[in-house]
mmCIF file of C-alpha atoms in Angstrom:
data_model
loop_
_atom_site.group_PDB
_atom_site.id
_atom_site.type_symbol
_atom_site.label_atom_id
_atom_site.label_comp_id
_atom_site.label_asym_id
_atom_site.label_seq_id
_atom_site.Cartn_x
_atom_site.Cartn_y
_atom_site.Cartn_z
ATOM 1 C CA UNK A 1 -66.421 32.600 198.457
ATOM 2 C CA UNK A 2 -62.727 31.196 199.445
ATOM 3 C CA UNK A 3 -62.171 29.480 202.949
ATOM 4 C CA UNK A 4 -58.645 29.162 204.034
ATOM 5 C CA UNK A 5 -57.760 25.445 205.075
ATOM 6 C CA UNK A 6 -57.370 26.274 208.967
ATOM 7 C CA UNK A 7 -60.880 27.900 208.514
ATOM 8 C CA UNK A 8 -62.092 24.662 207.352
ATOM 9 C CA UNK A 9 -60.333 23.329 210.488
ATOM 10 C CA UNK A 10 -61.553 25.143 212.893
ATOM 11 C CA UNK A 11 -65.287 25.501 211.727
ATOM 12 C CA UNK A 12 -65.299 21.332 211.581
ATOM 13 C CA UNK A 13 -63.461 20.738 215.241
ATOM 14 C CA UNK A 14 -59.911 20.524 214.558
ATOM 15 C CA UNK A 15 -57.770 22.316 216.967
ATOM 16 C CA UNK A 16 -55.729 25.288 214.630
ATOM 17 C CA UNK A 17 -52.316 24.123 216.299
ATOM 18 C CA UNK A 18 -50.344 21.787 213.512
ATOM 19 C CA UNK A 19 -49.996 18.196 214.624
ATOM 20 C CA UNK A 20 -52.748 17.814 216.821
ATOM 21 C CA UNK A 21 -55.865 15.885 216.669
ATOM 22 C CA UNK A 22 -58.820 15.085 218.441
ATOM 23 C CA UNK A 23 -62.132 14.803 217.880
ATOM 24 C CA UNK A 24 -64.676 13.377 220.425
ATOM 25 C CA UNK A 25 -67.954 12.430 217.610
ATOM 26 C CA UNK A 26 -65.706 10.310 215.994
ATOM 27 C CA UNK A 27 -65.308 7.803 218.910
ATOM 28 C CA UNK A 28 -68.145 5.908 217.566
ATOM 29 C CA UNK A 29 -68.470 4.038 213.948
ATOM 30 C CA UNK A 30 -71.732 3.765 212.295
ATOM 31 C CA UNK A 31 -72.752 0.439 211.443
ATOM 32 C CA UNK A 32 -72.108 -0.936 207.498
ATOM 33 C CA UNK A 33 -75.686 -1.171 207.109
ATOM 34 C CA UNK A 34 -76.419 2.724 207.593
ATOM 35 C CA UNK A 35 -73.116 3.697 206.228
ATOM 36 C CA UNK A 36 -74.620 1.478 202.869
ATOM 37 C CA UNK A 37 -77.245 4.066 202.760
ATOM 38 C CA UNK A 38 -75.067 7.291 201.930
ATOM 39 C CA UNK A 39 -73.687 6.609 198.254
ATOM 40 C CA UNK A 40 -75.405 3.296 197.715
ATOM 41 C CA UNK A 41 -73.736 2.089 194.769
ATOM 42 C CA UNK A 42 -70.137 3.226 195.496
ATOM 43 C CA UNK A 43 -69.425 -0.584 196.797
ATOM 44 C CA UNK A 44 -70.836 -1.940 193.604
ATOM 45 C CA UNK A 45 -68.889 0.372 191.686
ATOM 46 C CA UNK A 46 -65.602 -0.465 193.432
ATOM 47 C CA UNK A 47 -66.128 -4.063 192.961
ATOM 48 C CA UNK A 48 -66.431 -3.641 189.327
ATOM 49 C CA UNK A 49 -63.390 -0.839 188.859
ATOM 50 C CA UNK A 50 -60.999 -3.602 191.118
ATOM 51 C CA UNK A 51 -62.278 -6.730 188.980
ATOM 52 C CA UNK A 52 -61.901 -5.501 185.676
ATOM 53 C CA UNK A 53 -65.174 -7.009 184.412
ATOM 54 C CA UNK A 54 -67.392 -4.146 183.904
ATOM 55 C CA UNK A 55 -65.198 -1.197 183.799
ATOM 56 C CA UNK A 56 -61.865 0.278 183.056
ATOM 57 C CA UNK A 57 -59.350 -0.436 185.880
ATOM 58 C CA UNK A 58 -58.160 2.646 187.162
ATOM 59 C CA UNK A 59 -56.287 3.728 190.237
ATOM 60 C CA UNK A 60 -57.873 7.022 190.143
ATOM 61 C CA UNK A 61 -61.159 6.072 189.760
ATOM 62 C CA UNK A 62 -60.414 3.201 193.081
ATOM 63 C CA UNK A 63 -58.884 6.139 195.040
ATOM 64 C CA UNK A 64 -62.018 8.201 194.707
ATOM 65 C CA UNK A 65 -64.852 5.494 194.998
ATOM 66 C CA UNK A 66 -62.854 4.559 198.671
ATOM 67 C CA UNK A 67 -62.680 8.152 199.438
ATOM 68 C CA UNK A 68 -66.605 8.154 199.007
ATOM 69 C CA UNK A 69 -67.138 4.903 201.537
ATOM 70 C CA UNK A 70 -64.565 7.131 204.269
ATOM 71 C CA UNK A 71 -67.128 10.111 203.335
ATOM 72 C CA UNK A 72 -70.156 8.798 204.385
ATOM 73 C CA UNK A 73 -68.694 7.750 207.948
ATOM 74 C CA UNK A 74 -67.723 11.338 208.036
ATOM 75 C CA UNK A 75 -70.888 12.417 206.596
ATOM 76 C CA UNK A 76 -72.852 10.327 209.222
ATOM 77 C CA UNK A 77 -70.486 11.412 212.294
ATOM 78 C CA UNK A 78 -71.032 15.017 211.286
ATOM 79 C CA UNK A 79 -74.493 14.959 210.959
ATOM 80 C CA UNK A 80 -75.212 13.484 214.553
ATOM 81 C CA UNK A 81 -72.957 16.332 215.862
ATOM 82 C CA UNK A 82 -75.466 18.915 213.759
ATOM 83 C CA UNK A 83 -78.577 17.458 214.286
ATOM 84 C CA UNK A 84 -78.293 17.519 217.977
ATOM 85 C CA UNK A 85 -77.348 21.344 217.265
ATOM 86 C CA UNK A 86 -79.604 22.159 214.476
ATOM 87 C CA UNK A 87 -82.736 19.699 215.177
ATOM 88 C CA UNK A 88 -85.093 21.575 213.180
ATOM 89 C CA UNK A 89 -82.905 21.940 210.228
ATOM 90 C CA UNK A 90 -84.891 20.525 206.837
ATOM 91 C CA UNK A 91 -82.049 18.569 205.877
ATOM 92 C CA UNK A 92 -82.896 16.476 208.716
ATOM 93 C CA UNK A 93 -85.992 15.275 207.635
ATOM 94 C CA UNK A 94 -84.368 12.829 205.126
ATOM 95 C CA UNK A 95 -85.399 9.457 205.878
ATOM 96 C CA UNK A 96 -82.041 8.807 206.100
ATOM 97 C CA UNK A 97 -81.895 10.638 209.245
ATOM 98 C CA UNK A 98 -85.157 9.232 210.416
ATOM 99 C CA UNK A 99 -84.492 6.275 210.407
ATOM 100 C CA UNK A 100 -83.672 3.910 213.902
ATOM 101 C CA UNK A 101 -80.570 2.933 213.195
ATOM 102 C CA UNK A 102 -79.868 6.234 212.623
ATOM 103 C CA UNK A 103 -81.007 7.721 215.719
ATOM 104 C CA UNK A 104 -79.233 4.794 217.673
ATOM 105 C CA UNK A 105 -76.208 5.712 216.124
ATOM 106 C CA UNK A 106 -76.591 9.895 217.057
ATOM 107 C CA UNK A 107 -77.766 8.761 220.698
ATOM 108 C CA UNK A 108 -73.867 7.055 221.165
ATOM 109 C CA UNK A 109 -72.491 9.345 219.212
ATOM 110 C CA UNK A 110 -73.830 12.240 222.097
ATOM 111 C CA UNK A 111 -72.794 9.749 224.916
ATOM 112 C CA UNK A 112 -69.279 9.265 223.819
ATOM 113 C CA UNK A 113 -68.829 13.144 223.648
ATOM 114 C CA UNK A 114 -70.305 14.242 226.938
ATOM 115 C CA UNK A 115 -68.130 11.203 228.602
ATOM 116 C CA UNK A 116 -65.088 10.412 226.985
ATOM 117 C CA UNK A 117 -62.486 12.678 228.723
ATOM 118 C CA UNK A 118 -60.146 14.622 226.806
ATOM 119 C CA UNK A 119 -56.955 12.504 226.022
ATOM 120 C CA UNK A 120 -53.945 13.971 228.756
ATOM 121 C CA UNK A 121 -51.439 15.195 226.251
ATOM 122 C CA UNK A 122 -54.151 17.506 224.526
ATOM 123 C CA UNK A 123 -55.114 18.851 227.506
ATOM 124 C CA UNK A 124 -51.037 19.573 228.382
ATOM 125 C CA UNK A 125 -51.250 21.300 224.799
ATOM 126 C CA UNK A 126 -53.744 23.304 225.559
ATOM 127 C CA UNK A 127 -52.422 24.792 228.685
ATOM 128 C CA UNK A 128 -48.845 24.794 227.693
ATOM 129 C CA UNK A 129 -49.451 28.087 225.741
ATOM 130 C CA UNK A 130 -51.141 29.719 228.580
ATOM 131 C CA UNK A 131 -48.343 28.711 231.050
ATOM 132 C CA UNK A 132 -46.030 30.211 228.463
ATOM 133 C CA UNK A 133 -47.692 33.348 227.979
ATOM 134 C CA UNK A 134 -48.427 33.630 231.847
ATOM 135 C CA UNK A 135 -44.329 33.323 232.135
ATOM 136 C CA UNK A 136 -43.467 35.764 229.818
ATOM 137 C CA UNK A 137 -46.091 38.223 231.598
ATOM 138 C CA UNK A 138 -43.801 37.597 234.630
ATOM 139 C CA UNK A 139 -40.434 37.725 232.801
ATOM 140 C CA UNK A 140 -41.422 41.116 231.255
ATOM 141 C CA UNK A 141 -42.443 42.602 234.429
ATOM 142 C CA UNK A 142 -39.437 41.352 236.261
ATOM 143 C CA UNK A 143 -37.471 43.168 233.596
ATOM 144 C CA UNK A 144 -39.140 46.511 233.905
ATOM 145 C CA UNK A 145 -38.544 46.060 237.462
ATOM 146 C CA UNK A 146 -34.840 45.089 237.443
ATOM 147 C CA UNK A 147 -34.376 48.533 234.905
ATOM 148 C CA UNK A 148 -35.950 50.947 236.967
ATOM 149 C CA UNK A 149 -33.755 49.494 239.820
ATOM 150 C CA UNK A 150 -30.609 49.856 237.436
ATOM 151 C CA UNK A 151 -31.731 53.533 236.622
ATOM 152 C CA UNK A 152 -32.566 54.324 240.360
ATOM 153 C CA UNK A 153 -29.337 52.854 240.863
ATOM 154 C CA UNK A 154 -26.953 55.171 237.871
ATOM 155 C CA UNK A 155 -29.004 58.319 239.405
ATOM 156 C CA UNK A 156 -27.574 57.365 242.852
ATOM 157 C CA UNK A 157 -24.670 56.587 241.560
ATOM 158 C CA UNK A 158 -24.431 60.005 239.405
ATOM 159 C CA UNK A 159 -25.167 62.257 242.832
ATOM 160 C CA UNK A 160 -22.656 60.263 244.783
ATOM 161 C CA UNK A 161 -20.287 61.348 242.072
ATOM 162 C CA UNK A 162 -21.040 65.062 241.886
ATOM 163 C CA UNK A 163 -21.009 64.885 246.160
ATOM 164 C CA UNK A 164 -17.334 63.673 245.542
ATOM 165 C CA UNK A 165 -16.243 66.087 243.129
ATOM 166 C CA UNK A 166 -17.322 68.726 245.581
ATOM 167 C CA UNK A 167 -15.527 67.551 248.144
ATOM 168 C CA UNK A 168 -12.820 66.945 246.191
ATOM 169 C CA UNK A 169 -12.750 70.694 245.269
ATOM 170 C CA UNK A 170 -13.097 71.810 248.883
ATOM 171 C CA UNK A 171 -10.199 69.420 249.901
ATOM 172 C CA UNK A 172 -7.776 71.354 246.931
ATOM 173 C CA UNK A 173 -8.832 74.230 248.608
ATOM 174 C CA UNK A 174 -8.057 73.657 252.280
ATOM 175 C CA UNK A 175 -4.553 71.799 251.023
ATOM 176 C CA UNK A 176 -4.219 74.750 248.785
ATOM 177 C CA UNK A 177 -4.502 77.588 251.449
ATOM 178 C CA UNK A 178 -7.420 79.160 249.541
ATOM 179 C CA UNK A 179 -10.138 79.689 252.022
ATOM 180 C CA UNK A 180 -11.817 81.956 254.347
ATOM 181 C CA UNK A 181 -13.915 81.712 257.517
ATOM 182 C CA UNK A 182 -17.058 83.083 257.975
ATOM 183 C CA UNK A 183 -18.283 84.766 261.561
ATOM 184 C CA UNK A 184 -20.854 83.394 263.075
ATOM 185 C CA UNK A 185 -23.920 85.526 261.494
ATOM 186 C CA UNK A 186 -21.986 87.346 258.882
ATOM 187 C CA UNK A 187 -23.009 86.544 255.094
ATOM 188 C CA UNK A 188 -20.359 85.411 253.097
ATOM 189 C CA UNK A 189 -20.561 88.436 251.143
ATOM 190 C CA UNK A 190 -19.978 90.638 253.827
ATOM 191 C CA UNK A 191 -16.292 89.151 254.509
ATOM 192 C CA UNK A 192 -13.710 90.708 252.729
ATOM 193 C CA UNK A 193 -11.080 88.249 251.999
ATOM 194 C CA UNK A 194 -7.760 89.219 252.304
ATOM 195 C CA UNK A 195 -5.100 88.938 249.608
ATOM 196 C CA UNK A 196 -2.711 85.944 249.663
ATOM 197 C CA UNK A 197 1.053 87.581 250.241
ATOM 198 C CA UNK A 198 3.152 86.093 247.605
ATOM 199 C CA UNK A 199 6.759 86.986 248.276
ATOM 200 C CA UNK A 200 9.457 87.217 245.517
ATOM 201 C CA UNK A 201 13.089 86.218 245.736
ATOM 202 C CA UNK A 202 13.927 89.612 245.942
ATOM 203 C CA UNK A 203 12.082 90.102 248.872
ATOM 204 C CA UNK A 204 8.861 92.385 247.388
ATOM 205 C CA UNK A 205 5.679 91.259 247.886
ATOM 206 C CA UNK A 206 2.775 91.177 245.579
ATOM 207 C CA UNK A 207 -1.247 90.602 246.637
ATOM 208 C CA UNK A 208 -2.633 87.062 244.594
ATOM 209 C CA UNK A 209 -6.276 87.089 244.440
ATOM 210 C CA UNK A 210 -7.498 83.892 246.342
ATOM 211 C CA UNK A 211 -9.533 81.386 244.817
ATOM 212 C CA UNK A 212 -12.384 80.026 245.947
ATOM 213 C CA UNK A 213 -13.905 76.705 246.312
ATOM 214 C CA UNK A 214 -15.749 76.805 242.671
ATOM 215 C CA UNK A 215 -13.204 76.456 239.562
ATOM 216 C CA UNK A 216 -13.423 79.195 237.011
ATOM 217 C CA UNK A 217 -12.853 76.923 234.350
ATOM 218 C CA UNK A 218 -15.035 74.163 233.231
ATOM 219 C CA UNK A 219 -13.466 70.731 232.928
ATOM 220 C CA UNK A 220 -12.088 69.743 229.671
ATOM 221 C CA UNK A 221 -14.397 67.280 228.316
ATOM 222 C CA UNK A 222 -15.448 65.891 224.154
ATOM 223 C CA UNK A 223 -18.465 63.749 223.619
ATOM 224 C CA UNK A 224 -17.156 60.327 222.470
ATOM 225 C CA UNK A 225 -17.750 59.907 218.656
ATOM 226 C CA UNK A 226 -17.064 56.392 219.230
ATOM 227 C CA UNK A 227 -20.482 55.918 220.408
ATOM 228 C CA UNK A 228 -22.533 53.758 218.016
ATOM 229 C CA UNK A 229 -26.649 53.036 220.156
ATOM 230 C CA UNK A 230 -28.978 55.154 221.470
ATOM 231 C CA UNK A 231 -28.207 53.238 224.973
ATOM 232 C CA UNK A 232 -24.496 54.909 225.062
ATOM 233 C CA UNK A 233 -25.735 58.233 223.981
ATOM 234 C CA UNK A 234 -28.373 58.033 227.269
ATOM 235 C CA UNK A 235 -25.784 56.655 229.538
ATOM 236 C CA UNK A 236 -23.417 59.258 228.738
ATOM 237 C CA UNK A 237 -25.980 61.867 229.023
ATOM 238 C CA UNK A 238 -27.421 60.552 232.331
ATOM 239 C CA UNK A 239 -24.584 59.024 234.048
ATOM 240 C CA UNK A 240 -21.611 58.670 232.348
ATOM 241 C CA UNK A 241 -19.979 56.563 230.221
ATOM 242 C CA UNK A 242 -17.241 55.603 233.560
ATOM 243 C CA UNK A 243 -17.089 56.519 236.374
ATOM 244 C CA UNK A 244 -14.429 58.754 236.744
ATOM 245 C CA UNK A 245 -15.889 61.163 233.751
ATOM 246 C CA UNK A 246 -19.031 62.837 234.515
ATOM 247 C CA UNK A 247 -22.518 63.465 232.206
ATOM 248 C CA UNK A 248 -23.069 65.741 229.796
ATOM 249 C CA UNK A 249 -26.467 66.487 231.773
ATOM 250 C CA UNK A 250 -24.276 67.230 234.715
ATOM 251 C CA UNK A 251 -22.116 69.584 232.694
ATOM 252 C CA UNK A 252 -24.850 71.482 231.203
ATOM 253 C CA UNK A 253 -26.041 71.926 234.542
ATOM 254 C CA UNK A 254 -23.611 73.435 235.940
ATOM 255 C CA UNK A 255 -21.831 74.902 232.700
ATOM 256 C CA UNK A 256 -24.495 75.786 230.370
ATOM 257 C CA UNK A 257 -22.421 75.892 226.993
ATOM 258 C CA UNK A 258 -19.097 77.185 228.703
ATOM 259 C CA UNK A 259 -18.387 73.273 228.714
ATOM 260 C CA UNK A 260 -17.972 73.414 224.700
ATOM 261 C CA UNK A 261 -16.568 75.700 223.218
ATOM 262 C CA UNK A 262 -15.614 74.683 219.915
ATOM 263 C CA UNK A 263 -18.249 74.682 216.714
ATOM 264 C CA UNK A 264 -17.494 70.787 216.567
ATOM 265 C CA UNK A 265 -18.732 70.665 219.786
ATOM 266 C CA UNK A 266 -21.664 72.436 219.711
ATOM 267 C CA UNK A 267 -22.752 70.917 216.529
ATOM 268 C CA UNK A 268 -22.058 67.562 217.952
ATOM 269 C CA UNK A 269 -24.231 68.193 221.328
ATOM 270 C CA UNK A 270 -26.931 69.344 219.226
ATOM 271 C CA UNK A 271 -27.276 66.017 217.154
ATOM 272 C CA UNK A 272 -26.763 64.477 220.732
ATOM 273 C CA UNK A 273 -29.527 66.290 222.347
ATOM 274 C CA UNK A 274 -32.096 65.843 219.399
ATOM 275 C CA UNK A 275 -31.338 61.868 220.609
ATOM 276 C CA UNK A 276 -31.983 62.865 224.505
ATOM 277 C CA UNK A 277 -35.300 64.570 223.928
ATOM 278 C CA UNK A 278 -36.288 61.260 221.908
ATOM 279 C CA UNK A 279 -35.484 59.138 225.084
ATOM 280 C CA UNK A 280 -37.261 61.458 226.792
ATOM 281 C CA UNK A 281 -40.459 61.778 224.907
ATOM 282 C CA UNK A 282 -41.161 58.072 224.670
ATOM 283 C CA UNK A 283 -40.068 57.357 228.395
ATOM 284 C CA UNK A 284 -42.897 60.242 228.929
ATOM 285 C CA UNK A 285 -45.373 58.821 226.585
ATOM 286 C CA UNK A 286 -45.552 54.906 227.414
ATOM 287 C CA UNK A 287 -44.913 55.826 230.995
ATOM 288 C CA UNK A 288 -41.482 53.785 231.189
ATOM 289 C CA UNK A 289 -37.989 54.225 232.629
ATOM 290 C CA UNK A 290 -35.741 56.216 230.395
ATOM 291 C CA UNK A 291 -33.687 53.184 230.020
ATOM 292 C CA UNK A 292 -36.236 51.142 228.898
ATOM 293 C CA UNK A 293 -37.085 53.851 226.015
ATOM 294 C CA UNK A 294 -33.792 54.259 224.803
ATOM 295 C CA UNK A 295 -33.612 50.535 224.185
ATOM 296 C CA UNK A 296 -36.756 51.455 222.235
ATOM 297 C CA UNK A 297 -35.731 53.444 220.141
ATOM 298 C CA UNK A 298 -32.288 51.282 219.694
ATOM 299 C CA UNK A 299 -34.063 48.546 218.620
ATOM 300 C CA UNK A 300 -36.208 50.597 215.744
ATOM 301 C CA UNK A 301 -32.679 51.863 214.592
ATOM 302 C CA UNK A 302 -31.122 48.916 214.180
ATOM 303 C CA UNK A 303 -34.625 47.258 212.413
ATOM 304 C CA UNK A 304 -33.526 50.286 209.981
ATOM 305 C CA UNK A 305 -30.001 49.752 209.542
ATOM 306 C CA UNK A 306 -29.383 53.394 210.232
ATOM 307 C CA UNK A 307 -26.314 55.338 211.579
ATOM 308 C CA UNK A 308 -26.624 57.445 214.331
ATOM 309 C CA UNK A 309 -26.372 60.333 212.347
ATOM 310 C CA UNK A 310 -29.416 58.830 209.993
ATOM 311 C CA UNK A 311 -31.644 59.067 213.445
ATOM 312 C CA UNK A 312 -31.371 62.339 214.003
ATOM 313 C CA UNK A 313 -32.007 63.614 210.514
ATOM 314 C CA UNK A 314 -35.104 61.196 210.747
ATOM 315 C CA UNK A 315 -35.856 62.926 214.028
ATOM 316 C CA UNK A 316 -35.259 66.718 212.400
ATOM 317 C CA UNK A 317 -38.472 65.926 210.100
ATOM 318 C CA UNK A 318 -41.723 66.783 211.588
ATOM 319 C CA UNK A 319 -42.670 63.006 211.311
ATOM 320 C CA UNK A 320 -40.142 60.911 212.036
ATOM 321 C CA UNK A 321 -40.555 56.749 211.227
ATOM 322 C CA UNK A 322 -38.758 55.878 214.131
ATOM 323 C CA UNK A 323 -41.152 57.671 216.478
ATOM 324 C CA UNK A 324 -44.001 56.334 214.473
ATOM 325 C CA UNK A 325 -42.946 53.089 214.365
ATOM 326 C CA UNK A 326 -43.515 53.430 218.344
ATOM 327 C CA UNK A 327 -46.750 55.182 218.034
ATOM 328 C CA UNK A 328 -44.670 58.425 219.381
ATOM 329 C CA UNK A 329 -46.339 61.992 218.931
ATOM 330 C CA UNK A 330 -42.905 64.087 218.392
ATOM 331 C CA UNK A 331 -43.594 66.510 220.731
ATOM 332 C CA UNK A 332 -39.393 68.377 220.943
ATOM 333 C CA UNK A 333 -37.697 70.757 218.370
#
């Protein structure tokens, strides 16, 4: 069986963060006499591999024999940290581990560790990342917060503008001469509304049928093909791209498909609308302000490098990867 490195870590102590270290059982050294008893001969050895006299000198071989003497301080550390966890173990009944000095050792091992505080800047590590995540809980809130203001806001903003145009029309008509009043409990449909005399320069007259406050025509308006996110395609749906041209929610509204006419058009609002009902569906799902989901679904797009056009063939197939990508159930035609 393979253990990764920051297994090995963890399991012995070490905190899993890179460049930090700290370990409490370590405060205390065991003295030479019981470290002499782990690996007994290393010291001889290492004597013999640095003088030359009885064996081959060899850096290798004097790297390893001093890695053996740091070992067994290891070794010894470790093993008062287990035995006090693990008293009945069998590896504990070594006389090694029975002996005094020994059990001196584990006893101030155990008293360093339940009294030496944690060193200050480990304890700053340790609660940096909580104060970090804690922030960006706030941050993210205070952005979902500050969108659904912005959105309240464009709706606001998008009645305000249709309450304008209204009055706007009624003003043309009362500057125009084009109205009619009403008695006092008479229906509008009830009033007959007289011709408007038009006289030539000849001096014969001919009846003009008034208009009324309503247009008969809807406004001339093309969806922008300069639009390039999923944000601009909501915003001109919702609200409008400015605010002297009004949405294509408003014009459907009121206009149905008398708005476009042309096959371009149509064709164009389709592909648009397939977009809309994406907003829509993951605003619905994850409970979030439409804004907020069309910057969703912006941000998968541009992870995929695709075109506008690209999304909504991805969102004609009855699993799209954008909507999956979100955990989005594709629940439009």
């Amino acid at each position: 069986m393979k253990l990764s490195r920051a297994s090995i870590h963890a399991v012995n102590g070490f905190p899993t963060g890179k460049g930090r270290y700290w370990l409490p059982h370590a405060l205390v050294q065991p003295e030479e006499s019981l470290q002499r008893k782990i690996f007994p001969k290393v010291d001889d050895w290492l004597s013999k591999v640095e003088s030359e006299n009885d064996a081959e000198r060899s850096i290798s071989a004097q790297g390893f024999l001093r890695l053996m003497k740091t070992m067994r301080v290891v070794i010894l550390q470790d093993a008062a940290v287990l035995r006090e966890q693990h008293p009945t173990h069998p590896m504990f009944n070594h006389p090694i581990f029975q002996g005094q000095d020994f059990l001196s050792f584990a006893a101030a091992s155990a008293h360093a560790v339940r009294t030496t505080p944690t060193p200050s800047h480990m304890q700053i590590q340790d609660v940096i990342p909580e104060v970090n995540h804690c922030l960006n809980d706030i941050d993210t809130k205070m952005g979902m917060y500050h969108r659904a203001e912005l959105e309240t806001l464009c709706q606001e903003n998008a009645e305000l503008k249709r309450s304008l145009g209204a009055l706007h029309e009624k003003i043309d008509c009362l500057t125009t001469g084009h109205f009619r009043f009403v008695p006092s409990g008479a229906s509008v449909e009830s009033v007959v509304t007289p011709p408007v005399v038009e006289v030539s320069s000849s001096g014969s007259s001919q009846p003009v049928q008034s208009s009324t406050s309503e247009p008969h025509q809807p406004p001339c308006y093309e969806l922008d093909t300069n639009i390039q996110t999923v944000d601009e395609v909501w915003r001109e749906w919702s609200v409008g791209l400015a605010s002297h041209l009004p949405s294509v929610s408003e014009l459907e509204e009121k206009w149905n498909a008398a708005w476009r006419p042309s096959t371009t058009m149509r064709q164009r609002f389709s592909r648009r609308l397939l977009i809309v009902k994406a907003v829509k569906a993951i605003a619905e799902q994850k409970e979030i302000p439409h804004v907020d989901a069309a910057q969703l679904l912006e941000g998968v797009r541009s992870s995929k490098s695709m075109t506008l056009n690209k999304l909504v063939l991805d969102l004609k197939t009855n699993n799209p990867t954008t909507l999956t990508a979100l955990n989005i159930i594709k629940t439009f035609k």
